[in-house]
Each structure stands twice: as C-alpha cells, then as structure tokens.
Coordinates of C-alpha atoms and ligand atoms in Angstrom, one line a residue:
M1 CA 0.0 0.0 0.0
N2 CA 1.2 3.5 -0.9
N3 CA 1.2 5.9 2.0
R4 CA 1.3 8.9 -0.4
I5 CA -2.1 8.0 -1.7
A6 CA -5.1 8.8 0.6
V7 CA -8.9 8.4 0.6
V8 CA -11.2 10.9 2.1
P9 CA -14.4 8.9 2.5
G10 CA -17.9 10.0 3.7
S11 CA -21.6 10.0 3.1
F12 CA -21.4 13.7 1.8
D13 CA -25.2 14.0 2.2
P14 CA -24.7 16.8 1.2
P15 CA -21.0 18.0 1.0
T16 CA -20.4 20.9 3.4
L17 CA -17.7 23.6 3.7
G18 CA -16.2 21.4 6.5
H19 CA -15.7 18.6 4.0
L20 CA -14.1 20.9 1.5
D21 CA -11.7 22.2 4.2
V22 CA -10.6 18.7 5.0
I23 CA -10.3 17.8 1.3
R24 CA -8.2 20.9 0.6
R25 CA -5.9 20.3 3.4
A26 CA -5.6 16.5 2.7
A27 CA -4.8 17.3 -1.0
S28 CA -1.8 19.3 0.2
L29 CA -0.5 16.4 2.3
Y30 CA -0.7 13.5 -0.2
D31 CA 0.4 12.9 -3.7
Q32 CA -3.0 11.6 -4.8
L33 CA -6.3 12.0 -3.1
H34 CA -9.5 10.0 -3.7
V35 CA -12.6 11.7 -2.4
L36 CA -15.1 8.9 -2.1
V37 CA -18.8 9.0 -1.6
V38 CA -19.6 5.9 0.3
H39 CA -22.9 4.2 0.9
N40 CA -23.4 4.1 4.7
P41 CA -25.6 1.2 5.5
G42 CA -26.4 2.7 8.9
K43 CA -27.9 5.9 7.5
E44 CA -30.9 6.7 5.3
A45 CA -29.7 9.2 2.8
M46 CA -31.4 12.5 1.7
L47 CA -29.7 12.5 -1.7
P48 CA -29.0 9.5 -4.0
L49 CA -25.4 8.4 -4.3
A50 CA -25.1 9.7 -7.9
Q51 CA -26.4 13.1 -6.9
R52 CA -23.9 13.3 -4.0
L53 CA -21.1 12.4 -6.4
T54 CA -22.1 15.1 -8.9
L55 CA -22.3 17.8 -6.1
L56 CA -19.0 16.7 -4.8
E57 CA -17.3 16.8 -8.2
Q58 CA -18.8 20.3 -8.8
S59 CA -17.8 21.5 -5.3
V60 CA -14.2 20.3 -5.6
A61 CA -13.9 22.0 -9.1
D62 CA -15.6 25.2 -7.8
A63 CA -13.2 25.4 -4.9
G64 CA -10.2 25.2 -7.2
I65 CA -8.4 22.7 -5.0
E66 CA -5.0 21.9 -6.5
G67 CA -3.5 18.4 -6.7
D68 CA -4.2 15.0 -8.1
I69 CA -7.8 14.5 -6.9
V70 CA -10.1 11.7 -8.0
V71 CA -13.8 12.0 -7.0
A72 CA -15.6 8.6 -7.0
S73 CA -18.4 6.7 -5.3
W74 CA -18.4 3.2 -3.8
S75 CA -21.3 1.0 -2.9
M76 CA -19.7 -2.4 -3.7
G77 CA -18.6 -3.4 -0.2
L78 CA -16.1 -2.4 2.3
L79 CA -14.4 1.0 2.2
V80 CA -11.0 -0.7 2.5
D81 CA -11.7 -2.8 -0.7
Y82 CA -11.7 0.6 -2.6
A83 CA -8.5 1.6 -0.8
V84 CA -6.8 -1.6 -1.7
D85 CA -8.0 -1.3 -5.4
V86 CA -6.4 2.1 -5.7
D87 CA -3.3 1.2 -3.6
A88 CA -4.2 3.9 -0.9
G89 CA -2.5 3.3 2.5
V90 CA -4.3 6.1 4.3
L91 CA -7.8 7.2 5.1
V92 CA -8.3 10.8 6.1
K93 CA -11.3 11.9 8.3
G94 CA -12.2 15.2 9.9
I95 CA -12.8 15.2 13.6
R96 CA -14.9 18.0 15.1
S97 CA -15.6 16.7 18.6
Q98 CA -15.4 13.9 21.1
V99 CA -18.5 12.5 19.6
D100 CA -16.6 12.2 16.2
V101 CA -13.7 10.5 18.1
A102 CA -16.0 7.9 19.6
Y103 CA -17.7 7.3 16.2
E104 CA -14.5 7.1 14.2
T105 CA -12.2 5.2 16.6
P106 CA -13.8 1.7 16.1
M107 CA -13.9 2.2 12.3
A108 CA -10.2 3.2 12.2
I109 CA -9.3 0.1 14.3
V110 CA -11.4 -2.3 12.2
N111 CA -10.1 -0.8 8.9
R112 CA -6.5 -1.2 10.0
H113 CA -7.2 -4.9 10.9
L114 CA -9.0 -5.5 7.7
A115 CA -6.4 -4.1 5.3
H116 CA -3.5 -2.5 7.2
V117 CA -4.9 0.9 6.2
E118 CA -4.1 3.7 8.6
T119 CA -6.6 6.5 9.5
V120 CA -5.3 10.1 9.9
F121 CA -7.6 12.6 11.6
L122 CA -7.5 16.3 10.8
L123 CA -8.9 18.8 13.2
P124 CA -11.4 21.3 11.6
D125 CA -10.8 24.9 10.9
P126 CA -12.8 26.6 13.7
A127 CA -15.0 28.3 11.1
H128 CA -16.4 24.9 10.2
A129 CA -16.2 23.1 13.5
M130 CA -20.0 23.1 14.0
V131 CA -21.1 22.4 10.4
S132 CA -22.5 18.9 9.8
S133 CA -24.5 17.4 6.9
S134 CA -27.3 16.4 9.3
L135 CA -27.8 20.1 10.4
V136 CA -27.7 21.2 6.7
R137 CA -30.3 18.6 5.9
Q138 CA -32.5 19.8 8.7
V139 CA -32.1 23.5 7.8
A140 CA -32.8 22.7 4.1
A141 CA -35.9 20.6 4.9
L142 CA -37.3 23.4 7.0
G143 CA -36.7 26.0 4.2
G144 CA -33.7 27.8 5.8
D145 CA -30.7 29.3 4.0
V146 CA -27.9 26.7 3.9
S147 CA -25.5 28.9 1.9
P148 CA -23.2 29.8 4.9
F149 CA -22.5 26.1 5.4
V150 CA -22.2 24.5 2.0
P151 CA -20.2 25.0 -1.2
A152 CA -22.0 27.2 -3.8
P153 CA -23.0 24.3 -6.1
V154 CA -24.7 22.5 -3.2
A155 CA -26.4 25.7 -2.1
R156 CA -27.8 26.3 -5.6
F157 CA -29.0 22.7 -5.8
L158 CA -30.8 22.8 -2.5
D159 CA -32.2 26.3 -3.1
T160 CA -33.7 25.4 -6.4
G161 CA -35.3 22.3 -5.0
A162 CA -33.7 20.4 -7.8
R163 CA -33.6 17.4 -5.5
E164 CA -37.3 17.0 -5.8
N165 CA -37.1 16.6 -9.6
Ligands
PNS201 O1 -19.9 10.7 6.4 P1 -20.1 9.4 7.3 O2 -21.5 8.9 7.2 O3 -19.7 9.6 8.7 O4 -19.1 8.3 6.6 C1 -19.0 7.0 7.2 C2 -18.5 6.0 6.2 C3 -19.4 6.0 4.9 C4 -17.1 6.4 5.8 C5 -18.5 4.7 6.9 O5 -19.8 4.3 7.2 C6 -17.9 3.5 6.0 O6 -16.7 3.4 5.9 N1 -18.8 2.8 5.3 C7 -18.4 1.7 4.4 C8 -18.7 0.3 4.9 C9 -17.5 -0.2 5.6 O7 -16.4 -0.3 5.1 N2 -17.7 -0.5 6.9 C10 -16.7 -1.0 7.7 C11 -15.9 0.2 8.3 S1 -15.5 -0.1 9.9

C-alpha cells in the first residue's frame, strides 16, 4: 500500500464547507487524493449516491483545489476494498468533537485490521467546526438558508429544490 495515496471517505449527504476544508488540506498532504462518496448502510440518505457524487465533483472543481484529486463513489462493499483497489494506504477523516472521536475510533481500528490501512484525523478549521451534513439537511428541509454552510453548487442545488425533480 502506498502511504502517499489517501482516501477521504464520507456520506457527503450533502457535501459541506467542513468537508471541503478537509479535502483541501488533505490534498496538500498527499500525492494523490481519492474523495469517495460511500454508501453508509447505517444511514438513510437524503440524496441518491449519484447526486452526491455530482455535487462533490462540482464543489471540488468550484473550490479550485489543487492536486491530483479523484472523485468517485463506492457502494460495492467495504471502504478498504476501494482503498486496496487504488493502492491507498491512508484514510483521512475530519474530527470535530469527542462524539466524532467515539464514532471514528472503532472504524479506524477495524479498517486497520481488515487491510493495514491507517486512518489520519484532521482537526477542523474553527470556522467549520459546527457544520454537519445532518444540520444542513434539517435547515434545508425546513426552508432555511444553507449557503453559509455548504459550497456554492450545493447551495444552488438545495435552493432550487432540484432534488425534488
Ligand atoms: O460521512 P459518514 O457517514 O460519517 O461516513 C461514514 C463512512 C461512509 C465512511 C463509513 O460508514 C464507511 O466506511 N462505510 C463503508 C462500509 C465499511 O467499510 N464498513 C466498515 C468500516 S468499519
């Protein structure tokens, strides 16, 4: 496994500015970054996987993040199967709070046992420390303005109600 290749996995339902911050910083740390929309069997999603992938591609392009970045989706099995396929030795996750630590720790341990893949945690920029996809979903569902929390392509998509079409 190549420790210069990393995967940033997540549900990205929808992508937030916090996600983009982690992606930008991870892109500067690794030679190649795979940003991976993963089906989370434990969560019912607001947006279909294909829509999340499109919004993520648009958001990464819109943010002008430099580097070798691949945006992809994965619903075929374990996250580490994708990592092995692309020879990535590292998973990168953002950690906002002790709740995130408790959620991510068992997954990091299991993923290391499954495929010798290490997980690296990045602390958030304080500007984005309170932003979460679940809050964005709630604000959007109740008709609020999500533009302070999400990349422009996501704000446009949620604003126009395109997800209903
Ligand atoms: O954004 P999320 O929902 O916190 O991301 C969690 C995700 C999708 C990365 C996690 O649920 C995951 O890795 N799912 C893939 C299935 C898998 O590999 N499970 C075993 C990991 S311990």
